[in-house]
PDB file of C-alpha atoms and ligand atoms in Angstrom:
ATOM      1  CA  MET A   1     -44.482  97.369 -11.402  1.00 98.00           C
ATOM      2  CA  LYS A   2     -47.259  94.886 -10.555  1.00 98.00           C
ATOM      3  CA  LEU A   3     -47.796  91.261 -11.429  1.00 98.00           C
ATOM      4  CA  ILE A   4     -51.453  90.472 -11.997  1.00 98.00           C
ATOM      5  CA  ILE A   5     -52.334  86.811 -11.621  1.00 98.00           C
ATOM      6  CA  ALA A   6     -55.740  86.356 -13.231  1.00 98.00           C
ATOM      7  CA  ILE A   7     -57.635  83.067 -13.022  1.00 98.00           C
ATOM      8  CA  VAL A   8     -60.330  83.054 -15.691  1.00 98.00           C
ATOM      9  CA  GLN A   9     -62.638  80.582 -17.357  1.00 97.00           C
ATOM     10  CA  ASP A  10     -61.248  78.807 -20.428  1.00 96.00           C
ATOM     11  CA  GLN A  11     -64.073  80.151 -22.639  1.00 95.00           C
ATOM     12  CA  ASP A  12     -63.086  83.766 -21.894  1.00 97.00           C
ATOM     13  CA  ALA A  13     -59.326  83.360 -22.245  1.00 98.00           C
ATOM     14  CA  PRO A  14     -58.850  83.662 -26.052  1.00 97.00           C
ATOM     15  CA  SER A  15     -60.668  86.991 -26.405  1.00 97.00           C
ATOM     16  CA  LEU A  16     -59.056  88.339 -23.233  1.00 98.00           C
ATOM     17  CA  VAL A  17     -55.533  87.484 -24.399  1.00 98.00           C
ATOM     18  CA  GLU A  18     -56.290  88.975 -27.818  1.00 98.00           C
ATOM     19  CA  ASP A  19     -57.561  92.225 -26.275  1.00 98.00           C
ATOM     20  CA  LEU A  20     -54.544  92.489 -23.981  1.00 98.00           C
ATOM     21  CA  THR A  21     -51.971  91.874 -26.706  1.00 98.00           C
ATOM     22  CA  GLU A  22     -53.798  94.199 -29.105  1.00 98.00           C
ATOM     23  CA  GLN A  23     -53.321  96.941 -26.514  1.00 97.00           C
ATOM     24  CA  GLU A  24     -49.609  96.128 -26.297  1.00 97.00           C
ATOM     25  CA  PHE A  25     -49.710  94.399 -22.921  1.00 98.00           C
ATOM     26  CA  ARG A  26     -47.476  91.378 -22.385  1.00 98.00           C
ATOM     27  CA  VAL A  27     -49.131  88.251 -21.090  1.00 98.00           C
ATOM     28  CA  THR A  28     -48.245  84.645 -20.293  1.00 98.00           C
ATOM     29  CA  LYS A  29     -51.002  82.042 -20.385  1.00 98.00           C
ATOM     30  CA  LEU A  30     -50.903  78.947 -18.184  1.00 98.00           C
ATOM     31  CA  ALA A  31     -53.256  75.978 -18.180  1.00 98.00           C
ATOM     32  CA  SER A  32     -54.565  75.471 -14.642  1.00 98.00           C
ATOM     33  CA  THR A  33     -57.123  73.419 -12.734  1.00 96.00           C
ATOM     34  CA  GLY A  34     -59.588  74.658 -10.114  1.00 95.00           C
ATOM     35  CA  GLY A  35     -59.273  72.794  -6.836  1.00 92.00           C
ATOM     36  CA  PHE A  36     -63.014  72.698  -6.161  1.00 89.00           C
ATOM     37  CA  LEU A  37     -64.490  71.772  -9.544  1.00 89.00           C
ATOM     38  CA  LYS A  38     -61.331  69.947 -10.649  1.00 88.00           C
ATOM     39  CA  ALA A  39     -61.941  71.375 -14.089  1.00 91.00           C
ATOM     40  CA  GLY A  40     -59.589  73.276 -16.337  1.00 95.00           C
ATOM     41  CA  ASN A  41     -59.284  77.027 -16.104  1.00 97.00           C
ATOM     42  CA  THR A  42     -56.741  79.533 -17.350  1.00 98.00           C
ATOM     43  CA  THR A  43     -54.238  81.504 -15.334  1.00 98.00           C
ATOM     44  CA  LEU A  44     -52.740  84.609 -16.897  1.00 98.00           C
ATOM     45  CA  LEU A  45     -49.600  86.361 -15.686  1.00 98.00           C
ATOM     46  CA  ILE A  46     -49.590  90.002 -16.665  1.00 98.00           C
ATOM     47  CA  GLY A  47     -46.634  92.186 -15.691  1.00 98.00           C
ATOM     48  CA  VAL A  48     -47.531  95.879 -15.959  1.00 98.00           C
ATOM     49  CA  GLU A  49     -46.618  99.322 -14.738  1.00 98.00           C
ATOM     50  CA  ASP A  50     -48.637 100.422 -11.671  1.00 98.00           C
ATOM     51  CA  GLU A  51     -50.685 102.983 -13.587  1.00 98.00           C
ATOM     52  CA  GLU A  52     -51.892 100.354 -16.084  1.00 98.00           C
ATOM     53  CA  VAL A  53     -53.537  98.093 -13.478  1.00 98.00           C
ATOM     54  CA  GLU A  54     -56.959  99.771 -13.717  1.00 98.00           C
ATOM     55  CA  LYS A  55     -56.907  99.475 -17.509  1.00 98.00           C
ATOM     56  CA  ILE A  56     -56.138  95.756 -17.246  1.00 98.00           C
ATOM     57  CA  LYS A  57     -59.017  95.343 -14.777  1.00 98.00           C
ATOM     58  CA  GLU A  58     -61.396  96.997 -17.247  1.00 98.00           C
ATOM     59  CA  ILE A  59     -60.243  94.714 -20.090  1.00 98.00           C
ATOM     60  CA  ILE A  60     -60.758  91.679 -17.851  1.00 98.00           C
ATOM     61  CA  GLU A  61     -64.234  92.897 -16.806  1.00 97.00           C
ATOM     62  CA  ARG A  62     -65.189  93.354 -20.457  1.00 97.00           C
ATOM     63  CA  ASN A  63     -64.145  89.840 -21.449  1.00 97.00           C
ATOM     64  CA  CYS A  64     -64.941  87.651 -18.444  1.00 97.00           C
ATOM     65  CA  LYS A  65     -68.437  86.590 -17.472  1.00 93.00           C
ATOM     66  CA  THR A  66     -69.868  85.055 -14.329  1.00 95.00           C
ATOM     67  CA  ARG A  67     -71.559  81.745 -15.112  1.00 93.00           C
ATOM     68  CA  GLU A  68     -73.857  79.432 -13.174  1.00 93.00           C
ATOM     69  CA  ILE A  69     -72.826  75.874 -13.822  1.00 87.00           C
ATOM     70  CA  THR A  70     -74.342  72.646 -12.638  1.00 86.00           C
ATOM     71  CA  THR A  71     -71.754  70.079 -11.826  1.00 81.00           C
ATOM     72  CA  SER A  72     -71.811  66.673 -10.271  1.00 77.00           C
ATOM     73  CA  LEU A  73     -69.604  66.075  -7.256  1.00 71.00           C
ATOM     74  CA  LEU A  74     -68.942  62.690  -5.749  1.00 67.00           C
ATOM     75  CA  THR A  75     -69.659  62.088  -2.094  1.00 65.00           C
ATOM     76  CA  VAL A  76     -68.604  59.111  -0.026  1.00 62.00           C
ATOM     77  CA  THR A  77     -71.298  57.321   1.924  1.00 64.00           C
ATOM     78  CA  MET A  78     -70.311  55.196   4.873  1.00 66.00           C
ATOM     79  CA  PRO A  79     -70.015  52.282   5.230  1.00 66.00           C
ATOM     80  CA  GLY A  80     -68.386  50.647   2.259  1.00 67.00           C
ATOM     81  CA  ASP A  81     -66.980  53.839   0.714  1.00 66.00           C
ATOM     82  CA  THR A  82     -69.656  54.016  -1.991  1.00 69.00           C
ATOM     83  CA  TYR A  83     -69.419  57.129  -4.154  1.00 68.00           C
ATOM     84  CA  ILE A  84     -72.710  58.805  -5.002  1.00 72.00           C
ATOM     85  CA  PRO A  85     -72.805  61.671  -7.500  1.00 75.00           C
ATOM     86  CA  TYR A  86     -74.962  64.636  -6.513  1.00 74.00           C
ATOM     87  CA  PRO A  87     -75.724  67.714  -8.605  1.00 81.00           C
ATOM     88  CA  LEU A  88     -74.434  71.061  -7.406  1.00 83.00           C
ATOM     89  CA  GLU A  89     -75.140  74.555  -8.714  1.00 89.00           C
ATOM     90  CA  VAL A  90     -71.967  76.687  -8.634  1.00 90.00           C
ATOM     91  CA  ARG A  91     -71.514  80.334  -9.512  1.00 93.00           C
ATOM     92  CA  VAL A  92     -68.099  80.676 -11.129  1.00 93.00           C
ATOM     93  CA  GLY A  93     -66.832  84.230 -11.095  1.00 87.00           C
ATOM     94  CA  GLY A  94     -65.666  86.150 -14.138  1.00 92.00           C
ATOM     95  CA  ALA A  95     -62.116  86.310 -12.833  1.00 97.00           C
ATOM     96  CA  THR A  96     -60.112  85.970  -9.632  1.00 98.00           C
ATOM     97  CA  LEU A  97     -57.259  88.465  -9.502  1.00 98.00           C
ATOM     98  CA  PHE A  98     -54.196  88.648  -7.312  1.00 98.00           C
ATOM     99  CA  ILE A  99     -52.184  91.840  -7.711  1.00 98.00           C
ATOM    100  CA  LEU A 100     -48.630  91.624  -6.388  1.00 98.00           C
ATOM    101  CA  ASP A 101     -45.811  94.129  -6.098  1.00 98.00           C
ATOM    102  CA  VAL A 102     -42.893  93.183  -8.323  1.00 98.00           C
ATOM    103  CA  GLU A 103     -39.596  93.583  -6.522  1.00 97.00           C
ATOM    104  CA  ARG A 104     -37.457  93.228  -9.647  1.00 97.00           C
ATOM    105  CA  HIS A 105     -38.177  92.679 -13.332  1.00 96.00           C
ATOM    106  CA  ILE A 106     -35.171  91.463 -15.285  1.00 97.00           C
ATOM    107  CA  LYS A 107     -34.801  90.387 -18.890  1.00 96.00           C
ATOM    108  CA  ILE A 108     -31.741  88.378 -19.824  1.00 97.00           C
TER     109      ILE A 108
HETATM  110  P1  LIG B   1     -44.765  86.204 -26.033  1.00 88.85           P
HETATM  111  O1  LIG B   1     -45.896  87.041 -25.486  1.00 88.85           O
HETATM  112  O2  LIG B   1     -45.134  85.135 -26.995  1.00 88.85           O
HETATM  113  O3  LIG B   1     -43.731  87.217 -26.703  1.00 88.85           O
HETATM  114  C1  LIG B   1     -42.579  86.779 -27.448  1.00 88.85           C
HETATM  115  C2  LIG B   1     -41.735  87.963 -27.859  1.00 88.85           C
HETATM  116  O4  LIG B   1     -42.504  88.791 -28.758  1.00 88.85           O
HETATM  117  C3  LIG B   1     -41.324  88.878 -26.703  1.00 88.85           C
HETATM  118  O5  LIG B   1     -40.145  88.395 -26.099  1.00 88.85           O
HETATM  119  C4  LIG B   1     -41.162  90.227 -27.373  1.00 88.85           C
HETATM  120  O6  LIG B   1     -39.894  90.338 -27.964  1.00 88.85           O
HETATM  121  C5  LIG B   1     -42.221  90.167 -28.485  1.00 88.85           C
HETATM  122  N1  LIG B   1     -43.466  90.854 -28.060  1.00 88.85           N
HETATM  123  C6  LIG B   1     -44.395  90.403 -27.206  1.00 88.85           C
HETATM  124  N2  LIG B   1     -45.407  91.276 -27.067  1.00 88.85           N
HETATM  125  C7  LIG B   1     -45.112  92.307 -27.867  1.00 88.85           C
HETATM  126  C8  LIG B   1     -45.760  93.538 -28.179  1.00 88.85           C
HETATM  127  N3  LIG B   1     -46.957  93.885 -27.616  1.00 88.85           N
HETATM  128  N4  LIG B   1     -45.155  94.386 -29.058  1.00 88.85           N
HETATM  129  C9  LIG B   1     -43.963  94.061 -29.626  1.00 88.85           C
HETATM  130  N5  LIG B   1     -43.300  92.905 -29.391  1.00 88.85           N
HETATM  131  C10 LIG B   1     -43.855  92.044 -28.516  1.00 88.85           C
HETATM  132  P2  LIG B   1     -39.899  88.615 -24.550  1.00 88.85           P
HETATM  133  O7  LIG B   1     -40.182  90.027 -24.172  1.00 88.85           O
HETATM  134  O8  LIG B   1     -38.528  88.101 -24.214  1.00 88.85           O
HETATM  135  O9  LIG B   1     -40.987  87.694 -23.789  1.00 88.85           O
HETATM  136  C11 LIG B   1     -40.964  86.290 -23.856  1.00 88.85           C
HETATM  137  C12 LIG B   1     -42.205  85.724 -23.169  1.00 88.85           C
HETATM  138  O10 LIG B   1     -42.171  86.120 -21.779  1.00 88.85           O
HETATM  139  C13 LIG B   1     -43.515  86.297 -23.724  1.00 88.85           C
HETATM  140  O11 LIG B   1     -43.970  85.494 -24.828  1.00 88.85           O
HETATM  141  C14 LIG B   1     -44.424  86.187 -22.521  1.00 88.85           C
HETATM  142  O12 LIG B   1     -44.936  84.851 -22.415  1.00 88.85           O
HETATM  143  C15 LIG B   1     -43.488  86.415 -21.340  1.00 88.85           C
HETATM  144  N6  LIG B   1     -43.520  87.826 -20.871  1.00 88.85           N
HETATM  145  C16 LIG B   1     -42.657  88.812 -21.188  1.00 88.85           C
HETATM  146  N7  LIG B   1     -42.983  89.949 -20.573  1.00 88.85           N
HETATM  147  C17 LIG B   1     -44.077  89.679 -19.824  1.00 88.85           C
HETATM  148  C18 LIG B   1     -44.890  90.459 -18.943  1.00 88.85           C
HETATM  149  N8  LIG B   1     -44.668  91.768 -18.721  1.00 88.85           N
HETATM  150  N9  LIG B   1     -45.943  89.860 -18.348  1.00 88.85           N
HETATM  151  C19 LIG B   1     -46.206  88.562 -18.574  1.00 88.85           C
HETATM  152  N10 LIG B   1     -45.482  87.776 -19.380  1.00 88.85           N
HETATM  153  C20 LIG B   1     -44.418  88.332 -20.008  1.00 88.85           C
HETATM  154  P1  LIG B   2     -62.499  76.145  -8.497  1.00 88.85           P
HETATM  155  O1  LIG B   2     -61.689  75.906  -7.253  1.00 88.85           O
HETATM  156  O2  LIG B   2     -62.779  74.981  -9.384  1.00 88.85           O
HETATM  157  O3  LIG B   2     -63.896  76.808  -8.000  1.00 88.85           O
HETATM  158  C1  LIG B   2     -64.969  77.050  -8.913  1.00 88.85           C
HETATM  159  C2  LIG B   2     -66.111  77.735  -8.198  1.00 88.85           C
HETATM  160  O4  LIG B   2     -66.649  76.855  -7.200  1.00 88.85           O
HETATM  161  C3  LIG B   2     -65.707  78.996  -7.445  1.00 88.85           C
HETATM  162  O5  LIG B   2     -65.754  80.110  -8.318  1.00 88.85           O
HETATM  163  C4  LIG B   2     -66.732  79.082  -6.322  1.00 88.85           C
HETATM  164  O6  LIG B   2     -67.946  79.687  -6.778  1.00 88.85           O
HETATM  165  C5  LIG B   2     -67.025  77.622  -6.051  1.00 88.85           C
HETATM  166  N1  LIG B   2     -66.234  77.144  -4.905  1.00 88.85           N
HETATM  167  C6  LIG B   2     -64.899  77.008  -4.828  1.00 88.85           C
HETATM  168  N2  LIG B   2     -64.520  76.518  -3.633  1.00 88.85           N
HETATM  169  C7  LIG B   2     -65.667  76.329  -2.939  1.00 88.85           C
HETATM  170  C8  LIG B   2     -65.950  75.809  -1.633  1.00 88.85           C
HETATM  171  N3  LIG B   2     -64.967  75.423  -0.815  1.00 88.85           N
HETATM  172  N4  LIG B   2     -67.266  75.742  -1.258  1.00 88.85           N
HETATM  173  C9  LIG B   2     -68.269  76.124  -2.089  1.00 88.85           C
HETATM  174  N5  LIG B   2     -68.058  76.614  -3.347  1.00 88.85           N
HETATM  175  C10 LIG B   2     -66.773  76.720  -3.754  1.00 88.85           C
HETATM  176  P2  LIG B   2     -64.699  81.291  -8.147  1.00 88.85           P
HETATM  177  O7  LIG B   2     -64.628  81.708  -6.711  1.00 88.85           O
HETATM  178  O8  LIG B   2     -65.064  82.342  -9.131  1.00 88.85           O
HETATM  179  O9  LIG B   2     -63.272  80.681  -8.504  1.00 88.85           O
HETATM  180  C11 LIG B   2     -62.936  80.259  -9.803  1.00 88.85           C
HETATM  181  C12 LIG B   2     -61.561  79.616  -9.799  1.00 88.85           C
HETATM  182  O10 LIG B   2     -60.596  80.605  -9.389  1.00 88.85           O
HETATM  183  C13 LIG B   2     -61.415  78.483  -8.787  1.00 88.85           C
HETATM  184  O11 LIG B   2     -61.818  77.268  -9.392  1.00 88.85           O
HETATM  185  C14 LIG B   2     -59.914  78.501  -8.481  1.00 88.85           C
HETATM  186  O12 LIG B   2     -59.182  77.836  -9.516  1.00 88.85           O
HETATM  187  C15 LIG B   2     -59.587  79.977  -8.571  1.00 88.85           C
HETATM  188  N6  LIG B   2     -59.606  80.635  -7.256  1.00 88.85           N
HETATM  189  C16 LIG B   2     -60.630  81.321  -6.700  1.00 88.85           C
HETATM  190  N7  LIG B   2     -60.267  81.818  -5.506  1.00 88.85           N
HETATM  191  C17 LIG B   2     -58.970  81.446  -5.300  1.00 88.85           C
HETATM  192  C18 LIG B   2     -58.018  81.656  -4.246  1.00 88.85           C
HETATM  193  N8  LIG B   2     -58.337  82.355  -3.142  1.00 88.85           N
HETATM  194  N9  LIG B   2     -56.775  81.137  -4.387  1.00 88.85           N
HETATM  195  C19 LIG B   2     -56.430  80.433  -5.497  1.00 88.85           C
HETATM  196  N10 LIG B   2     -57.291  80.189  -6.526  1.00 88.85           N
HETATM  197  C20 LIG B   2     -58.540  80.692  -6.419  1.00 88.85           C
END
């Protein structure tokens, strides 16, 4: 069994979760925050049999889009610690996946 940790954009999460559950996959949705943009994103935990991993990847590819976003980061200027916002173009990927081996899967 594998545990897929999928970090996706909030906009893509509802349709992705719907597609996964429609196809009988189990999923747990967590609210998360990206360290760089400090904006909300969604982390999904999906526990599946090894042979289903490719199918999950396809469902994620279908639902998750890469987006260019312009954000404003704050930079500190010395001296006096003044914060100046500057615009930054960032390409946020469709999804970041971590696929881990599951040692044990127990239901109590
Ligand atoms: P939920 O996805 O909200 O599922 C609640 C309960 O609904 C499940 O209890 C199960 O009895 C039923 N259920 C879920 N998906 C189903 C489906 N496709 N067909 C028929 N019945 C279904 P549990 O199995 O005890 O799971 C409780 C919670 O644990 C789940 O909440 C989910 O958040 C998480 N979970 C369970 N298995 C998971 C897995 N393989 N990967 C990720 N999260 C899992
Ligand atoms: P954030 O950390 O908010 O990053 C959003 C996007 O900003 C990233 O998109 C990337 O294009 C850019 N970015 C991130 N760190 C950067 C840096 N140090 N310098 C320049 N640009 C940077 P993605 O790579 O598609 O990542 C989307 C979200 O997935 C991330 O949100 C983070 O929450 C998560 N993520 C990505 N890689 C990860 C990793 N290796 N470990 C844990 N979480 C990861």
